[in-house]
Coordinates of C-alpha atoms in Angstrom, one line a residue:
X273 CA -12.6 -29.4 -18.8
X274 CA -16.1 -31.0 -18.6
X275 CA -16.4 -31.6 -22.4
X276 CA -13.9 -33.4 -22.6
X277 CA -14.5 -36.0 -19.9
X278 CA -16.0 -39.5 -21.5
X279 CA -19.5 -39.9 -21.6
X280 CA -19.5 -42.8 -19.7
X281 CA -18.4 -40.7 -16.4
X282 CA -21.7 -39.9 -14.3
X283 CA -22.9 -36.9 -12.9
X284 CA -21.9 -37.7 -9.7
X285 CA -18.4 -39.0 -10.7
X286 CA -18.2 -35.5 -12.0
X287 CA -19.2 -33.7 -8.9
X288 CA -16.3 -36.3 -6.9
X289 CA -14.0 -35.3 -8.8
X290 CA -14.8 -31.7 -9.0
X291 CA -15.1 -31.9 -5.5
X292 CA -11.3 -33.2 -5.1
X293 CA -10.0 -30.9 -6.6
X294 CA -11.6 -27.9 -5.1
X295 CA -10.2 -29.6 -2.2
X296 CA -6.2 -30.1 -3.7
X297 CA -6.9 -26.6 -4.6
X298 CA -7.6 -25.2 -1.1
X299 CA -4.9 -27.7 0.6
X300 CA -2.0 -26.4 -2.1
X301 CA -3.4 -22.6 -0.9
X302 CA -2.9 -23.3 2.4
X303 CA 0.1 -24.9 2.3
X304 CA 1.8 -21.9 0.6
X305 CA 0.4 -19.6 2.9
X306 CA 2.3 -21.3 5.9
X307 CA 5.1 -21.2 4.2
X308 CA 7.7 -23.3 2.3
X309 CA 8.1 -25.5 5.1
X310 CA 4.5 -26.6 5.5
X311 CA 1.6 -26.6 8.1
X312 CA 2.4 -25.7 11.6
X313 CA 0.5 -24.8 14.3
X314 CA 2.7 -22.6 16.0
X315 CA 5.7 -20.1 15.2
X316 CA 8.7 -19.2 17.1
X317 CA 8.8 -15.2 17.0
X318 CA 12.1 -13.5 17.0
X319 CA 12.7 -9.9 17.7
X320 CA 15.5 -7.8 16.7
X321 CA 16.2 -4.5 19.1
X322 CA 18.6 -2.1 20.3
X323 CA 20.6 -3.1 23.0
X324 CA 21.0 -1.0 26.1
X325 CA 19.3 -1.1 29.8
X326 CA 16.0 -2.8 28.5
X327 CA 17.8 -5.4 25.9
X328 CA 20.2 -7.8 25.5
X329 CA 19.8 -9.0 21.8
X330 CA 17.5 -11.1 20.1
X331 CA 14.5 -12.2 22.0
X332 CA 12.2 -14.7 21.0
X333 CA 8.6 -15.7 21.6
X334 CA 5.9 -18.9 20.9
X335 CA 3.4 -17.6 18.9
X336 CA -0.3 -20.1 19.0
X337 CA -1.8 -19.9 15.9
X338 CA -5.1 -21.3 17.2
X339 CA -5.3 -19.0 19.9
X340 CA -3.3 -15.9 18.7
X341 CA -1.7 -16.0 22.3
X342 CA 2.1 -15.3 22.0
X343 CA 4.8 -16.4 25.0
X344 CA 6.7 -14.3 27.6
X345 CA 9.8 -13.5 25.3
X346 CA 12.7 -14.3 26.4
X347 CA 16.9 -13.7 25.1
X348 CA 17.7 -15.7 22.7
X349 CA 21.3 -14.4 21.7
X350 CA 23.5 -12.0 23.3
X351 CA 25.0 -9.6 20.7
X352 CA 25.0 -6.1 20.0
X353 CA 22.1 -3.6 18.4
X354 CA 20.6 -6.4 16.4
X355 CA 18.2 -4.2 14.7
X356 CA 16.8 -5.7 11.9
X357 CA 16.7 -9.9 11.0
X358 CA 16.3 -11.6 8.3
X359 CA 15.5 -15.3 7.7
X360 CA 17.0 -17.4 4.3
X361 CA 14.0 -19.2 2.7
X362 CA 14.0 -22.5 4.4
X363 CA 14.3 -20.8 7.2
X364 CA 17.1 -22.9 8.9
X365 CA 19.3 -19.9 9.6
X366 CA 18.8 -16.1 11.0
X367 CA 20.9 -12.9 9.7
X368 CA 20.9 -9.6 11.7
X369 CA 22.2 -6.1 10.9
X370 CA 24.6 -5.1 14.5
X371 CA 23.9 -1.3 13.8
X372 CA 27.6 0.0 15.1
X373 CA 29.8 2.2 14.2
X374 CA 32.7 0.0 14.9
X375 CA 33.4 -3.8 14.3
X376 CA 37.1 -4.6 15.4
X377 CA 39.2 -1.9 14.2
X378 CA 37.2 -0.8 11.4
X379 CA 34.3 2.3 11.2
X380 CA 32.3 -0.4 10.1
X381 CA 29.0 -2.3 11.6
X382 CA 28.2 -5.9 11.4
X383 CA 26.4 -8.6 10.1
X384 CA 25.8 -11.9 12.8
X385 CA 24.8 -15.3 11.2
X386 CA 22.5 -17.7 13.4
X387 CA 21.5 -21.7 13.0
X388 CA 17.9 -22.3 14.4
X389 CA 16.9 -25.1 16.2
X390 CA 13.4 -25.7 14.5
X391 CA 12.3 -28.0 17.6
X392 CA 13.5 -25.5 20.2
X393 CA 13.6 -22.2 18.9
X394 CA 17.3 -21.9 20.0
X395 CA 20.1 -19.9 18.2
X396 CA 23.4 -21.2 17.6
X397 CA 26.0 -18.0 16.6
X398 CA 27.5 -19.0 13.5
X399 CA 29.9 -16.1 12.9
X400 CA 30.1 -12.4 12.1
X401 CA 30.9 -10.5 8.9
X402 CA 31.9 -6.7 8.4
X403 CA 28.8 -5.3 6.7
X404 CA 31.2 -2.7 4.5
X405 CA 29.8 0.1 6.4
X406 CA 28.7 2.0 9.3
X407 CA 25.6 1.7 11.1
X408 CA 23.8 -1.3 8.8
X409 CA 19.9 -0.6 9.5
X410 CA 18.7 -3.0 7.2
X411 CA 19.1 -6.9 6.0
X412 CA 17.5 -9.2 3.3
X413 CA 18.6 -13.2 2.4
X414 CA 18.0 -13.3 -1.7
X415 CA 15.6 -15.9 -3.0
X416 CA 17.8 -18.4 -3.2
X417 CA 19.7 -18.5 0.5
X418 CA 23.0 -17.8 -0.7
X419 CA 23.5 -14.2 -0.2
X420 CA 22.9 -11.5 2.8
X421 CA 22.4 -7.9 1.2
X422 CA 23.1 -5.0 3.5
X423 CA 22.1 -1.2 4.0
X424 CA 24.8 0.6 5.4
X425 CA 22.6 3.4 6.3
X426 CA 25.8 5.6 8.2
X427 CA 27.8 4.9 5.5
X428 CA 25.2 5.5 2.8
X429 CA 25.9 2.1 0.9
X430 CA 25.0 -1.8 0.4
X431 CA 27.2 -4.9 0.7
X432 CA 26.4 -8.4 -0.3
X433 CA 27.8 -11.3 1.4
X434 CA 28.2 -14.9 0.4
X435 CA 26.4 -17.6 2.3
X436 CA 28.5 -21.0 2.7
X437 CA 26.3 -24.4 2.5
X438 CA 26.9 -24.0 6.5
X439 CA 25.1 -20.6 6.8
X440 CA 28.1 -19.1 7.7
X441 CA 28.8 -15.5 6.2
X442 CA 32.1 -14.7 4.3
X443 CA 33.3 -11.4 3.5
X444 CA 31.4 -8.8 1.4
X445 CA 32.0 -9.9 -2.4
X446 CA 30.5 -5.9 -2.7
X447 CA 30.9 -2.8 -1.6
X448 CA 28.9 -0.2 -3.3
X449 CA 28.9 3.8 -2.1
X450 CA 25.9 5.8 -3.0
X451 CA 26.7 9.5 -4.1
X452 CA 24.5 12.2 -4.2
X453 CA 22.3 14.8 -1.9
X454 CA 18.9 16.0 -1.9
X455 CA 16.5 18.7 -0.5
X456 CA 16.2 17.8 3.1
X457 CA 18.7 20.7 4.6
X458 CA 19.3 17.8 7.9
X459 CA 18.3 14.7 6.1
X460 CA 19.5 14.9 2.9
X461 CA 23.0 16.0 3.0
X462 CA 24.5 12.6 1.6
X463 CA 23.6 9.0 0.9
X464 CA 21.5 7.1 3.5
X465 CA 21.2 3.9 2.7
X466 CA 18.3 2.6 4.4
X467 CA 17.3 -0.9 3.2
X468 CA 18.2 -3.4 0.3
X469 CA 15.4 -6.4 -1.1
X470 CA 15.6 -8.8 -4.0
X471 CA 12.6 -8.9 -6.3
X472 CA 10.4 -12.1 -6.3
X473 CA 12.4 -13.8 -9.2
X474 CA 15.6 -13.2 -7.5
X475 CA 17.1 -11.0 -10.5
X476 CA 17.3 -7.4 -9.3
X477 CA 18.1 -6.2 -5.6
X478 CA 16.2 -2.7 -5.3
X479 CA 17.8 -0.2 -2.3
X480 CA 16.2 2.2 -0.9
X481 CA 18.5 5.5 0.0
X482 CA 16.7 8.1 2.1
X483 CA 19.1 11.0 1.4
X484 CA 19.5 11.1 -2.3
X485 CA 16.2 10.3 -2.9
X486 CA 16.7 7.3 -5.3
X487 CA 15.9 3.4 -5.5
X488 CA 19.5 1.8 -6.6
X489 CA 18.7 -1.0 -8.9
X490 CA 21.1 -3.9 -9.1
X491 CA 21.9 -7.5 -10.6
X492 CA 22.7 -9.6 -8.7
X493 CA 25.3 -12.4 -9.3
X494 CA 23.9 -15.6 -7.9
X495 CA 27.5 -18.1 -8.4
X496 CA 29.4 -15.0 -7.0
X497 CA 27.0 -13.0 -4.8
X498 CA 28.3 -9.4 -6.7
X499 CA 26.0 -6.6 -7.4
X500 CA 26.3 -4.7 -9.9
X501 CA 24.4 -1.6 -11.4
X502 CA 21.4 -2.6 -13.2
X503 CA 20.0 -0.2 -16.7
X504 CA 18.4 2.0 -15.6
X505 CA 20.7 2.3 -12.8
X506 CA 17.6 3.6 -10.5
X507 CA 14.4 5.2 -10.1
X508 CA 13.9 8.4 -9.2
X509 CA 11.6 9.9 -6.2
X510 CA 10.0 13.3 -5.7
X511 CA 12.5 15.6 -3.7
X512 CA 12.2 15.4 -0.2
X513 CA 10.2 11.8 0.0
X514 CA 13.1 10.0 2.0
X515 CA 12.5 6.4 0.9
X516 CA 12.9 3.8 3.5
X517 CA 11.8 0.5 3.1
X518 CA 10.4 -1.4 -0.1
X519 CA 7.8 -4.4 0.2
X520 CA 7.1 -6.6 -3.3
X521 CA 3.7 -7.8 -4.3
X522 CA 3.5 -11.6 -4.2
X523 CA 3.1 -11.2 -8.1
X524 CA 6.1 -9.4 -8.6
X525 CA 4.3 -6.9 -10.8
X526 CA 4.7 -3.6 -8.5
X527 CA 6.9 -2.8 -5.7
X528 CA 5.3 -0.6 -2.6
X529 CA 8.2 2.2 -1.3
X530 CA 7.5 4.0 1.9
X531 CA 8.9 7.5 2.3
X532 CA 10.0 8.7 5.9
X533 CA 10.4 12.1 5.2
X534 CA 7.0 12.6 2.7
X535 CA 4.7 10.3 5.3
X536 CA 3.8 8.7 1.9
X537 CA 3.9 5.1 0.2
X538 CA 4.6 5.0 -3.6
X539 CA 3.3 2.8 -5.7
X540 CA 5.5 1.3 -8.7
X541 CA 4.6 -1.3 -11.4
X542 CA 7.9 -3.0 -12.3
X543 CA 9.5 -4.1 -16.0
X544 CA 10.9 -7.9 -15.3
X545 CA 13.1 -7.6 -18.0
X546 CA 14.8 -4.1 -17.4
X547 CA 14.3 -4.0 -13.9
X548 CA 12.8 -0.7 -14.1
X549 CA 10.3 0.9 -12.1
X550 CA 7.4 3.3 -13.3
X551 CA 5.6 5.6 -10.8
X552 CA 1.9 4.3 -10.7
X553 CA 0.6 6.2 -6.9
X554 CA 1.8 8.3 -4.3
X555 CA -0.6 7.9 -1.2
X556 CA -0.6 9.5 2.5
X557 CA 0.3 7.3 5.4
X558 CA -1.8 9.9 7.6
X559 CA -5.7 10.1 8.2
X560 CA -7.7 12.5 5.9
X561 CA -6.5 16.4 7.3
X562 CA -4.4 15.2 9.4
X563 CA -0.9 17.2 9.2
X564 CA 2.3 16.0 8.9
X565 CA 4.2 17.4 11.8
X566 CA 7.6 17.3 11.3
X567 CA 7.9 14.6 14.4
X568 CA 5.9 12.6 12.7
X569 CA 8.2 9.9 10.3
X570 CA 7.4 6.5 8.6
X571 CA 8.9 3.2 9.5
X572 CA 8.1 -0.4 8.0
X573 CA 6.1 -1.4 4.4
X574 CA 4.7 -5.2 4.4
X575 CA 2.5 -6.7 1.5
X576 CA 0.2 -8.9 3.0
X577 CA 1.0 -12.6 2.4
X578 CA -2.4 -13.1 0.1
X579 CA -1.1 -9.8 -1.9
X580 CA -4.1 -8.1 -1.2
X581 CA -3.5 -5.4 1.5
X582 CA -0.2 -3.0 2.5
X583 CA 0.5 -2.3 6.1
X584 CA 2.8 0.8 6.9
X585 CA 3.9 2.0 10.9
X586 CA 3.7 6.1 11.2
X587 CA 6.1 7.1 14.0
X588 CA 5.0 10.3 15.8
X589 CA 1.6 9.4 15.1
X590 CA 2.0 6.0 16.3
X591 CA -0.5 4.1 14.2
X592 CA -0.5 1.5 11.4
X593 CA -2.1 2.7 8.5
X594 CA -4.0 -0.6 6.0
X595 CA -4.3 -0.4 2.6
X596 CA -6.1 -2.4 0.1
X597 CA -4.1 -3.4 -2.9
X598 CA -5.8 -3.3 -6.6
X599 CA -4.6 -6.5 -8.1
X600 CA -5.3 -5.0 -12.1
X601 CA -3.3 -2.0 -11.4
X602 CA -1.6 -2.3 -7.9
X603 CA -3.4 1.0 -6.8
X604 CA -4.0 1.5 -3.0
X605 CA -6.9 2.4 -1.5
X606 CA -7.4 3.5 2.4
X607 CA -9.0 1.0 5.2
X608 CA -7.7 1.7 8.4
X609 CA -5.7 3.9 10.9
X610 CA -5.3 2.2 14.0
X611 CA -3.4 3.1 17.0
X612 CA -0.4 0.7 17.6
X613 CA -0.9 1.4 21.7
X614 CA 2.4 2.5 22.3
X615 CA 5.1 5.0 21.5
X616 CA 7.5 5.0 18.1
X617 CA 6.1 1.9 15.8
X618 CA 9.1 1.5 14.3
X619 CA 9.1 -2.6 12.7
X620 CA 6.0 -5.4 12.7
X621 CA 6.2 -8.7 11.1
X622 CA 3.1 -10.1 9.8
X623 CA 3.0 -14.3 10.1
X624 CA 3.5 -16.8 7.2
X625 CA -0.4 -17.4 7.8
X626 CA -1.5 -14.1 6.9
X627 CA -3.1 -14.0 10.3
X628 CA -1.3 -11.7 12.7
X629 CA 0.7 -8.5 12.9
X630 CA 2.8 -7.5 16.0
X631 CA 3.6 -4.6 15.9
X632 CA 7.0 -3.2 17.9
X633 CA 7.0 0.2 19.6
X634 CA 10.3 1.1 20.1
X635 CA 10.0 3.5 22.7
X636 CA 7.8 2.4 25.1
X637 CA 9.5 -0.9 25.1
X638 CA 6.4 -2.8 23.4
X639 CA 5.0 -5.5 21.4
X640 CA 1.4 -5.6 20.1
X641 CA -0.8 -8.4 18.9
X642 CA -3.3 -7.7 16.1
X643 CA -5.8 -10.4 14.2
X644 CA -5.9 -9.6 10.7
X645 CA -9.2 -10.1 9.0
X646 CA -8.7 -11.8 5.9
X647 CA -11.8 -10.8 4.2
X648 CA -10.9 -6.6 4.8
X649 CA -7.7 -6.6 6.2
X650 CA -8.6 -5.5 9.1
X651 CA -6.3 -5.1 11.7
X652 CA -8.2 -6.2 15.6
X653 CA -5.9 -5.9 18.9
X654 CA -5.9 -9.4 20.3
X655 CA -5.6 -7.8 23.9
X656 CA -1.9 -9.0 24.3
X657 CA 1.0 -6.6 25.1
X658 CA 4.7 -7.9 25.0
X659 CA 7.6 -6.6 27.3
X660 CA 10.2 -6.3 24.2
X661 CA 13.1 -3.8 24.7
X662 CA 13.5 -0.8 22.1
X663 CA 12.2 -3.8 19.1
X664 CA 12.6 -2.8 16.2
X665 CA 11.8 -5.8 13.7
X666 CA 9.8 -9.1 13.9
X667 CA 10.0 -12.5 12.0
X668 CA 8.6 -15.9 12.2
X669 CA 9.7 -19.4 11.8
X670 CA 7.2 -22.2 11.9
X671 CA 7.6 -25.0 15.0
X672 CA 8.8 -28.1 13.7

C-alpha cells in the first residue's frame, strides 16, 4: 500500500495514517466482539432452568464487564421448564424451549416468545407455539431472526417456526420425524433429537440426534421458514457417540459436535456448497487416563467468540474441559480441565466480549463465574457463586 502513496506524502504523514488505521482496525475488532449492537459495558444475563421447588422460570442477572461481578438473579418470567433460550440476532427478543410433555391437549411441548426491554432487562410474553413434539430440549433463531428451530428431543424431531415482524411465533411451518436406532441398548432405541443450529451463512440447519447417531442436514427456506432435507441428507457418527450439541467456528469452515454418550467432541470441516460434513478429529472431553464411567455424560459445546478455543461441560465429572482451535485445519488441542465447583454442569454461556463463561450446575442449584484469558483461553474462577435453580442454559444481551 506504501508504493503507491505520492511522493510528496512525508514519513510521518505515513506513520499518521498507518497509525489510524491500526486504530479503525482495532475499534471495528472490538466492536464485533461486543456484538452487533455495539459497545456496552454491561450485559443483562438470562438463565433458562427447570422449574420445580428451586425455580420459577427465567431468571436474570447484571453482568459488569469491568468488574466481572454479576447481580443477585432474580425471576424474570414465570413459565414452565424453560430449559434452553435463544436470542434473534439484534437481540430484541428471547425464545425458550418449555420441555413438557403436554401443551394444551396435545403430547406436545412448547416454544415461549419474549420482547426485551434493552434499558431494563424486563420480559414481555409475547405468545406460545406448539414445538411439534414432546419434550423440546433445544432452541436456535436463524441468522436472519425470522425463524425459531426446534429439537424435539422426546419426540425425536425438529420444527421450525415463523417469526412475525412483532417477534411473535406462529405455527410450525415443519415437522420433521427422525427414524432410525443405534447401539446404545437404553439410549439408542429411537430418534433423540437433541439440538438444531443454522450454519454461519444461514443456508443449512445441522441437528444433532443422540439416538440414531446422525447430524440431519437441512435447507432451510428463509420466505417460508420450511426445512427440508439437504444432499447428503446427513453425516454419519461412530456407533454409540450420542451427539448432542453442535457449535460453528466463526469462519464457518468446521462445525465442533459433542457426543454425550462417547465423552468426545468431533471435529468436522464443512463443504458450503453441499452442506456436507467430513470427519477431521474425534477428541476426549476427559483428562489423560481418566475413565469414562458410565455416570459420567457431556453437556454444552461453545466456540469461543475470537474462534480460537472450544469449551465443553462433562457431567459426572463436573468440569469444563478448553480446547485450542487450529485455525489451518480446525484441529483441537488440550488446555485445561477445570472443576466447574458444583454438581451436573449441564449449559454455560460465554459473553459477546469473549471475556467470561458462567457456567450452570444443574444440580447443586449453581452458577459459576470464570475470566477467560484471551491470550490461552484460560478459564480463572472469578470467586462468584450464583443461587440459580436447576439452570441449564445462559445468554447475554448487552445494556442499552
Amino acid at each position: 500500500m506504501l508504493s503507491t502513496l505520492p511522493q510528496r506524502v512525508g514519513r510521518r504523514q505515513v506513520a499518521a495514517l498507518m497509525l489510524g488505521l491500526a486504530t479503525s482496525a482495532v475499534t471495528m475488532a472490538l466492536a464485533r466482539a461486543q456484538g452487533p449492537t455495539g459497545a456496552s459495558n454491561a450485559m443483562f444475563v438470562y438463565f433458562g432452568t427447570y422449574t420445580g421447588e428451586k425455580s420459577q422460570g427465567i431468571y436474570r442477572a447484571r453482568l459488569d464487564l469491568a468488574a466481572g461481578t454479576v447481580s443477585e438473579p432474580e425471576l424474570a418470567a414465570t413459565v414452565t421448564s424453560p430449559s434452553f433460550l435463544a436470542l434473534d440476532p439484534a437481540r430484541r427478543h428471547l425464545y425458550a424451549a418449555n420441555e413438557m410433555g403436554k401443551f394444551g391437549d396435545k403430547p406436545t411441548g412448547a416454544v415461549s416468545g419474549f420482547a426485551i426491554d434493552r434499558a431494563t432487562g424486563a420480559l414481555t410474553l409475547l405468545n406460545q407455539e406448539s414445538s411439534g413434539g414432546s419434550g423440546p430440549a433445544h432452541v436456535s433463531v436463524d441468522r436472519k431472526g425470522h425463524t425459531v428451530l426446534v429439537a424435539n428431543y422426546g419426540g425425536g424431531s425438529v420444527a421450525s417456526l415463523p417469526i412475525g415482524p412483532d417477534g411473535r411465533l406462529g405455527p410450525a411451518a415443519s415437522v420433521i420425524v427422525h427414524e432410525g436406532s443405534s447401539v446404545h441398548p437404553k439410549r439408542q432405541t429411537k430418534p433423540y433429537a437433541h439440538s438444531i443450529n443454522m450454519d454461519t451463512v444461514n443456508t443449512f440447519a445441522y441437528a444433532a440426534d443422540l439416538g440414531v447417531d446422525r447430524i440431519f442436514i437441512y435447507r432451510l427456506d428463509p420466505t417460508s421458514s420450511k426445512l427440508t432435507p439437504a444432499t447428503p441428507a446427513y453425516a454419519t457418527m461412530t456407533p454409540g457417540s450420542g451427539p448432542r450439541h453442535l457449535s460453528f467456528h466463526p469462519s464457518g469452515k468446521y462445525a465442533y459436535v459433542i457426543n454425550e454418550l462417547a465423552l468426545t467432541v468431533t471435529v468436522f470441516s464443512r463443504d458450503a456448497k453441499s452442506g456436507a460434513l467430513t470427519e477431521v478429529q474425534t477428541i476426549s472431553t476427559l483428562p489423560a487416563g481418566q475413565a469414562a464411567d458410565p455416570a459420567f455424560s457431556t453437556a454444552e459445546v461453545v466456540v469461543h467468540p475470537s474462534g480460537k478455543f472450544l469449551y465443553g461441560s462433562n457431567r459426572g465429572h463436573d468440569s469444563l474441559v478448553v480446547f485450542a482451535i487450529d485455525d489451518k485445519t480446525g484441529k483441537l488441542t488440550l488446555v485445561q480441565h477445570v472443576p466447574t465447583q458444583g454438581s451436573t454442569p449441564r449449559g454455560f454461556g460465554i459473553d459477546p466480549t469473549g471475556r467470561y463463561l458462567l457456567a450452570g450446575n444443574q444440580r447443586s442449584d449453581s452458577v459459576v463465574v470464570f475470566r477467560i484469558d484471551a491470550t490461552s483461553g484460560r478459564l480463572t474462577p472469578t470467586g462468584q457463586t450464583l443461587k440459580v435453580g436447576s439452570p441449564v442454559s445462559v445468554v447475554f444481551v448487552p445494556v442499552t
